[in-house]
Amino acid sequence: MASIETTVKQWGDEKIRLLGWKNIASENESVDPQIDETLKNNPSKLGGVGGGRPDYTMIIDNGDKMIPVFIEYKGTKGKLEKLDKQELVVLRDVNQEFDYKSAISKYAVNGASYYAMNALKGTGYAEALAIGVNGTKDSTGAVSYEIKCYVLNQKDPELPLFLGSYTDFDFLKNSAKEKNYLFQKVADVQLDPKELEQRLIRDDAKIEAVLQELNQKIHDEQQIIPSQRINIVAGSLMAAVGVQDKQGDWKITRLNPSELTGSTEEGNTDGEKILTKVRNFLKERSLPVQKQKQIIDYLQPNFVNSNLNKKSADEVRTPIKAIYQEIYDKLIPIYDITGINDFTGKLFNVMNAWVDVPDGGANDVVLTPRYITKFMAQLTQVDQESYVWDWALGSGGFLISAMNIMIEDARFHNADDLTKQYEKIENIKTKQLLGVELLPNVYILAVLNMILMGDGSSNIVNDNSLTHYEGKYAYNEDPFPANTFLLNPPYSAEGNGMIFVEKAFTKQKNGFGAVIIQDSAGSGKAIEINKRILKSNKLKASIKMPIDLFKASVQTSIYLFEVGKPHKADDNVYFIDLREDGYTRTNRKKAKNNLFNTDDAKGHYQEVLDIVLDRSKKTNYFTENDNYYKGTIDSESGKDWNYNKKIDTKPTEEDFKITVSDYLSWEVSQILKGDNPDF
């Protein structure tokens, strides 16, 4: 059917003029010169130069805050909005380029969101509203209108957050009731946990898409072996992110790709320029000198002493510049949007596939999901006084989750003394976190992750925790005073990885420890190790996790220990079934976006914490003797650690009645058939 966009625009313009706002403008009018200028300096919604203008613009205010509103009209069925699989408004395509061709220009909400995004990036407004209006005419000639409104903010201007669906513009009225409700809803939606979780899922998907493309491109064009790619990406990121102070001023500026000129002058080649920026980055982060040297030594062969740092006669740029340009153009925009929080933890999920590790694909080297690392840190009751270590570090996810909780606790307890708060946070980052990682390529990712987090990398050790590591700080001979242990071990190690737990607990004298591991470790694969562990440590909880938590479908459990206290025969253990955790997961081999919160996952995990830590429950997802119970284990068994649905074999009065009834029914049937000689 032909578009009725002209009819929709006439209807919309008339309704907007009746709302009571003074600062309104149709397509060729202006509400704010700053908005005009920033739209002019960005491509139009078709991608053309010279900017573009929305169908209608207005500015609303409540006396406290001003919010620009951008409105786009369409007049064809199905052209209100284009969403991705996570029901997020599409602004970019799979290559992370703005999707002018099939989203921004063709859908009302997407076009309005594009204008709102550009306005936020180029003005001082904290928030903007994007409104899409679509109209369709039925067979009788009657026109129906559909309106959707989204809010965007400065923190993440490319993430439209759904505000509401409407059939008219009354929600925008300039009256006390509607205005107060609208501004409150704008504030509330930005704190909605569902929206925040969708952002995380979207960010994961974007990073995965970019890295997969980058990986393929490096492979096809440069033939770089997988293990070297990690060093190149890690080093390039350090050169590209720069360092800013608290005021946002650059202390170490970003290395712009234009600075890489392909010079052959010693000390001034492209690879050396990148490495110089990395040195300055590490120095500004105040890493120990030995660690700075170690990282540079890892990176130098790839950036300086390789053919990537030279261009052939028919090349216009060095291969290292080509790679750096890709990273700068594709990854840094995502970094700027997502922020530093566990950024390289997301990278690790994809880059893990680049590491040449025996059994790496069989769940031996995997990223523990962020919500699991945080959950386990909470189980061990991490606070500002904790000293946390991880003996199979991976990307550092456990330390990052623990560090976030510790810093939050430090801020809370030192809210009235900012100097003391700062000193405590610095102590947490430099002295209260320690990780050990054997694999050099994984180690460099962990270091980068912690550096970007700002910076708990001082005591990340590249060593074998089972054979060489002695439980000391990285750069002195003092023992690390650990009181919290967090671990997802290589399951190919002795006892499915329980050997790591035993070794660590011999050097940790008190506190708590939590390990997520194949639950066969608690049912027969680690009997002797488990028996030795229980001689000095108490099993507090056993939590059976979803079977599809990791890439390989393997049944895992979390075991929580109290360290330094022998397990006694009458000690209760909480056995909890968390296989139904509120998340729905898709097939990880086929889907990039595979985690959906379909049944209050946050509430499920919080309730398990409340049960294990003996706190009042706020929800009722778990019922004692149904999906959790308290029981004892045999400390001389070592194979009775897992949740098993208990069946009560003691007969009840109801069982007796049923049995008698069944017997009488049988006897009557025998009489009727004449088979009972006693009657």
Short mmCIF file of C-alpha atoms in Angstrom, two decimals, residues 121-427:
data_model
loop_
_atom_site.label_atom_id
_atom_site.label_comp_id
_atom_site.label_asym_id
_atom_site.label_seq_id
_atom_site.Cartn_x
_atom_site.Cartn_y
_atom_site.Cartn_z
CA LYS A 121 27.12 13.56 21.50
CA GLY A 122 27.39 17.19 20.39
CA THR A 123 25.57 19.19 23.08
CA GLY A 124 25.38 19.43 26.84
CA TYR A 125 21.98 17.77 27.23
CA ALA A 126 22.02 14.81 29.62
CA GLU A 127 19.06 13.02 28.05
CA ALA A 128 16.92 13.08 24.91
CA LEU A 129 13.66 11.47 23.83
CA ALA A 130 13.25 9.70 20.49
CA ILE A 131 9.67 9.25 19.31
CA GLY A 132 8.56 7.25 16.30
CA VAL A 133 5.08 7.71 14.87
CA ASN A 134 3.56 5.41 12.27
CA GLY A 135 0.12 5.46 10.70
CA THR A 136 -1.76 2.92 8.62
CA LYS A 137 -5.09 3.02 6.80
CA ASP A 138 -7.48 0.06 6.82
CA SER A 139 -9.88 -1.05 4.06
CA THR A 140 -12.54 1.41 5.24
CA GLY A 141 -10.16 4.36 5.02
CA ALA A 142 -9.83 4.75 8.81
CA VAL A 143 -6.33 5.68 9.98
CA SER A 144 -4.80 4.21 13.15
CA TYR A 145 -1.68 5.61 14.77
CA GLU A 146 1.03 3.93 16.81
CA ILE A 147 3.66 5.79 18.81
CA LYS A 148 6.72 4.53 20.65
CA CYS A 149 9.00 6.62 22.83
CA TYR A 150 12.58 5.89 23.93
CA VAL A 151 15.01 7.77 26.20
CA LEU A 152 18.74 8.08 25.42
CA ASN A 153 21.41 9.49 27.71
CA GLN A 154 24.95 10.83 27.64
CA LYS A 155 26.32 7.74 29.37
CA ASP A 156 25.34 5.50 26.47
CA PRO A 157 23.89 7.61 23.65
CA GLU A 158 23.59 4.61 21.33
CA LEU A 159 21.25 2.70 23.65
CA PRO A 160 17.61 3.81 23.34
CA LEU A 161 15.74 2.67 26.46
CA PHE A 162 12.06 1.88 25.95
CA LEU A 163 9.76 4.41 27.66
CA GLY A 164 6.31 3.45 26.41
CA SER A 165 3.77 2.78 23.62
CA TYR A 166 1.00 5.26 22.94
CA THR A 167 -1.84 6.02 20.51
CA ASP A 168 -1.64 9.83 20.87
CA PHE A 169 0.65 12.54 22.26
CA ASP A 170 -1.14 13.16 25.57
CA PHE A 171 1.82 11.74 27.52
CA LEU A 172 3.78 14.84 26.39
CA LYS A 173 1.25 17.41 27.65
CA ASN A 174 2.64 20.49 29.39
CA SER A 175 0.50 20.02 32.49
CA ALA A 176 1.68 19.36 36.04
CA LYS A 177 0.31 15.81 36.20
CA GLU A 178 1.58 14.51 32.85
CA LYS A 179 4.87 16.40 33.09
CA ASN A 180 5.74 15.09 36.56
CA TYR A 181 4.86 11.54 35.53
CA LEU A 182 6.90 11.75 32.32
CA PHE A 183 10.05 13.14 33.94
CA GLN A 184 9.86 10.57 36.73
CA LYS A 185 9.46 7.75 34.20
CA VAL A 186 12.45 9.06 32.23
CA ALA A 187 14.52 8.80 35.42
CA ASP A 188 13.16 5.40 36.42
CA VAL A 189 13.69 3.65 33.08
CA GLN A 190 17.41 4.47 33.16
CA LEU A 191 17.72 2.41 36.35
CA ASP A 192 15.66 -0.54 35.12
CA PRO A 193 17.75 -3.72 35.68
CA LYS A 194 16.22 -5.34 32.59
CA GLU A 195 17.40 -2.49 30.39
CA LEU A 196 20.86 -2.53 31.95
CA GLU A 197 21.13 -6.27 31.40
CA GLN A 198 20.07 -5.87 27.77
CA ARG A 199 22.89 -3.37 27.36
CA LEU A 200 25.40 -5.91 28.64
CA ILE A 201 24.07 -8.54 26.24
CA ARG A 202 24.21 -6.10 23.35
CA ASP A 203 27.76 -5.05 24.25
CA ASP A 204 28.88 -8.68 24.40
CA ALA A 205 27.36 -9.29 20.97
CA LYS A 206 29.02 -6.20 19.47
CA ILE A 207 32.44 -7.11 20.84
CA GLU A 208 32.06 -10.69 19.65
CA ALA A 209 31.06 -9.60 16.13
CA VAL A 210 33.97 -7.14 15.86
CA LEU A 211 36.52 -9.62 17.18
CA GLN A 212 35.34 -12.42 14.93
CA GLU A 213 35.67 -10.12 11.94
CA LEU A 214 39.07 -8.87 13.17
CA ASN A 215 40.29 -12.41 13.78
CA GLN A 216 39.30 -13.48 10.28
CA LYS A 217 40.86 -10.41 8.73
CA ILE A 218 44.16 -10.86 10.56
CA HIS A 219 44.17 -14.51 9.55
CA ASP A 220 43.33 -13.88 5.90
CA GLU A 221 45.54 -10.85 5.31
CA GLN A 222 48.49 -11.31 7.67
CA GLN A 223 48.62 -15.08 8.38
CA ILE A 224 49.43 -14.40 12.04
CA ILE A 225 49.30 -17.48 14.25
CA PRO A 226 46.47 -17.45 16.80
CA SER A 227 48.61 -17.03 19.92
CA GLN A 228 50.30 -13.91 18.50
CA ARG A 229 46.97 -12.24 17.80
CA ILE A 230 46.26 -11.90 21.51
CA ASN A 231 49.47 -9.96 22.12
CA ILE A 232 48.78 -7.71 19.14
CA VAL A 233 45.22 -6.92 20.25
CA ALA A 234 46.28 -6.41 23.88
CA GLY A 235 49.18 -4.11 23.01
CA SER A 236 47.13 -2.15 20.49
CA LEU A 237 44.38 -1.61 23.02
CA MET A 238 46.81 -0.23 25.60
CA ALA A 239 48.13 2.23 23.01
CA ALA A 240 44.66 3.16 21.86
CA VAL A 241 42.75 3.73 25.12
CA GLY A 242 45.15 6.26 26.66
CA VAL A 243 44.99 7.48 30.27
CA GLN A 244 42.75 10.25 31.58
CA ASP A 245 42.77 11.94 34.99
CA LYS A 246 39.69 12.39 37.16
CA GLN A 247 38.81 15.61 35.33
CA GLY A 248 38.89 13.83 31.97
CA ASP A 249 42.11 15.48 30.78
CA TRP A 250 44.53 13.26 28.87
CA LYS A 251 47.68 12.31 30.75
CA ILE A 252 48.63 9.77 28.06
CA THR A 253 46.97 10.62 24.78
CA ARG A 254 45.63 7.98 22.46
CA LEU A 255 47.88 6.95 19.61
CA ASN A 256 46.05 8.01 16.47
CA PRO A 257 46.58 5.70 13.47
CA SER A 258 47.61 8.76 11.42
CA GLU A 259 50.78 8.93 13.54
CA LEU A 260 51.91 5.61 12.10
CA THR A 261 53.72 6.72 8.95
CA GLY A 262 55.64 3.58 8.05
CA SER A 263 59.03 5.12 8.88
CA THR A 264 62.07 2.82 8.74
CA GLU A 265 64.09 5.07 11.07
CA GLU A 266 65.29 3.16 14.13
CA GLY A 267 63.15 3.99 17.13
CA ASN A 268 60.49 5.59 14.94
CA THR A 269 58.89 2.62 13.19
CA ASP A 270 55.16 1.96 13.53
CA GLY A 271 55.68 -0.94 15.92
CA GLU A 272 58.08 1.07 18.08
CA LYS A 273 55.62 3.96 18.26
CA ILE A 274 52.92 1.60 19.51
CA LEU A 275 55.30 0.07 22.02
CA THR A 276 56.42 3.51 23.25
CA LYS A 277 52.80 4.40 23.91
CA VAL A 278 52.35 1.10 25.76
CA ARG A 279 55.41 1.90 27.93
CA ASN A 280 53.99 5.30 28.83
CA PHE A 281 50.61 3.72 29.51
CA LEU A 282 52.11 1.16 31.91
CA LYS A 283 54.28 3.74 33.63
CA GLU A 284 51.34 6.08 34.18
CA ARG A 285 49.42 3.18 35.69
CA SER A 286 52.27 2.86 38.24
CA LEU A 287 52.91 -0.81 37.60
CA PRO A 288 56.01 -2.29 39.24
CA VAL A 289 59.05 -1.84 37.00
CA GLN A 290 59.54 -5.60 36.71
CA LYS A 291 55.98 -6.07 35.44
CA GLN A 292 56.38 -3.25 32.93
CA LYS A 293 59.49 -4.92 31.57
CA GLN A 294 57.80 -8.32 31.48
CA ILE A 295 54.86 -7.00 29.44
CA ILE A 296 57.09 -5.13 27.00
CA ASP A 297 59.21 -8.27 26.56
CA TYR A 298 56.03 -10.21 25.67
CA LEU A 299 54.93 -7.63 23.12
CA GLN A 300 58.21 -6.61 21.44
CA PRO A 301 58.60 -9.66 19.17
CA ASN A 302 55.16 -9.00 17.67
CA PHE A 303 55.34 -5.24 17.28
CA VAL A 304 59.02 -4.59 16.53
CA ASN A 305 60.93 -7.74 15.60
CA SER A 306 58.54 -9.06 12.97
CA ASN A 307 57.58 -8.55 9.35
CA LEU A 308 54.40 -6.83 10.54
CA ASN A 309 56.54 -3.76 11.21
CA LYS A 310 57.73 -3.56 7.60
CA LYS A 311 55.90 -2.79 4.41
CA SER A 312 56.74 -4.27 1.05
CA ALA A 313 57.20 -2.23 -2.11
CA ASP A 314 53.57 -2.67 -3.13
CA GLU A 315 52.09 -1.85 0.29
CA VAL A 316 50.94 1.66 1.26
CA ARG A 317 51.13 0.96 5.01
CA THR A 318 52.72 -1.53 7.35
CA PRO A 319 50.66 -4.57 8.33
CA ILE A 320 50.88 -3.50 11.99
CA LYS A 321 49.25 -0.17 11.10
CA ALA A 322 46.48 -1.95 9.20
CA ILE A 323 45.73 -4.08 12.26
CA TYR A 324 45.97 -1.11 14.64
CA GLN A 325 43.62 0.91 12.42
CA GLU A 326 41.01 -1.86 12.60
CA ILE A 327 41.25 -2.05 16.39
CA TYR A 328 41.14 1.73 16.76
CA ASP A 329 38.16 2.12 14.45
CA LYS A 330 36.13 -0.91 15.56
CA LEU A 331 36.95 -1.71 19.21
CA ILE A 332 37.65 1.71 20.72
CA PRO A 333 34.14 3.05 19.95
CA ILE A 334 32.71 0.05 21.82
CA TYR A 335 35.16 0.64 24.67
CA ASP A 336 34.02 4.26 24.89
CA ILE A 337 30.38 3.21 25.02
CA THR A 338 30.65 0.27 27.40
CA GLY A 339 33.25 1.76 29.74
CA ILE A 340 36.08 -0.15 31.32
CA ASN A 341 34.01 -2.49 33.48
CA ASP A 342 35.26 -5.97 32.61
CA PHE A 343 35.79 -4.85 29.00
CA THR A 344 38.54 -7.35 28.30
CA GLY A 345 36.62 -10.02 30.16
CA LYS A 346 34.20 -9.80 27.26
CA LEU A 347 37.11 -9.90 24.85
CA PHE A 348 38.40 -13.05 26.51
CA ASN A 349 35.24 -14.96 25.71
CA VAL A 350 36.11 -14.69 22.02
CA MET A 351 39.89 -14.49 22.20
CA ASN A 352 39.99 -17.68 24.24
CA ALA A 353 39.48 -19.44 20.92
CA TRP A 354 42.75 -17.89 19.71
CA VAL A 355 44.78 -19.50 22.48
CA ASP A 356 46.45 -22.76 21.49
CA VAL A 357 45.68 -24.77 24.62
CA PRO A 358 45.37 -28.55 24.90
CA ASP A 359 41.72 -29.31 25.74
CA GLY A 360 40.98 -25.58 25.51
CA GLY A 361 37.77 -26.27 23.67
CA ALA A 362 36.74 -28.93 26.14
CA ASN A 363 35.97 -26.47 28.93
CA ASP A 364 39.56 -26.38 30.20
CA VAL A 365 40.06 -22.67 29.58
CA VAL A 366 36.76 -20.82 29.74
CA LEU A 367 35.40 -17.50 30.85
CA THR A 368 33.28 -17.71 33.97
CA PRO A 369 30.22 -15.50 33.39
CA ARG A 370 30.27 -12.19 35.25
CA TYR A 371 27.13 -12.96 37.24
CA ILE A 372 28.76 -16.19 38.48
CA THR A 373 32.06 -14.54 39.50
CA LYS A 374 30.09 -11.89 41.41
CA PHE A 375 27.84 -14.54 42.99
CA MET A 376 30.81 -16.56 44.20
CA ALA A 377 32.53 -13.46 45.58
CA GLN A 378 29.34 -12.70 47.51
CA LEU A 379 29.19 -16.29 48.81
CA THR A 380 32.67 -15.83 50.30
CA GLN A 381 31.49 -12.58 51.96
CA VAL A 382 34.13 -10.38 50.34
CA ASP A 383 34.52 -6.93 51.91
CA GLN A 384 37.11 -4.14 52.15
CA GLU A 385 39.32 -6.23 54.45
CA SER A 386 39.47 -9.29 52.18
CA TYR A 387 42.68 -10.59 50.62
CA VAL A 388 41.54 -12.47 47.53
CA TRP A 389 43.45 -14.88 45.34
CA ASP A 390 42.71 -17.04 42.32
CA TRP A 391 45.12 -19.85 41.39
CA ALA A 392 43.86 -20.33 37.81
CA LEU A 393 43.24 -16.73 36.85
CA GLY A 394 42.00 -16.77 33.27
CA SER A 395 40.99 -13.24 32.31
CA GLY A 396 40.79 -12.10 35.92
CA GLY A 397 37.00 -12.14 36.20
CA PHE A 398 36.95 -13.36 39.80
CA LEU A 399 39.42 -10.72 40.96
CA ILE A 400 37.51 -8.00 39.13
CA SER A 401 34.19 -9.01 40.73
CA ALA A 402 35.83 -9.17 44.14
CA MET A 403 37.60 -5.84 43.61
CA ASN A 404 34.34 -4.11 42.68
CA ILE A 405 32.64 -5.36 45.86
CA MET A 406 35.66 -4.46 48.01
CA ILE A 407 35.87 -0.93 46.59
CA GLU A 408 32.15 -0.39 47.07
CA ASP A 409 32.47 -1.51 50.69
CA ALA A 410 35.48 0.79 51.20
CA ARG A 411 33.55 3.76 49.85
CA PHE A 412 30.62 2.99 52.13
CA HIS A 413 32.69 2.64 55.29
CA ASN A 414 34.88 5.66 54.55
CA ALA A 415 32.25 7.98 53.09
CA ASP A 416 33.13 10.80 55.52
CA ASP A 417 36.89 10.63 54.98
CA LEU A 418 37.82 10.85 51.31
CA THR A 419 41.56 10.65 52.01
CA LYS A 420 41.14 7.42 53.94
CA GLN A 421 38.77 6.14 51.25
CA TYR A 422 41.34 6.79 48.51
CA GLU A 423 44.14 5.14 50.49
CA LYS A 424 42.00 2.08 51.19
CA ILE A 425 41.01 1.68 47.54
CA GLU A 426 44.65 1.96 46.44
CA ASN A 427 45.60 -0.69 49.02
#
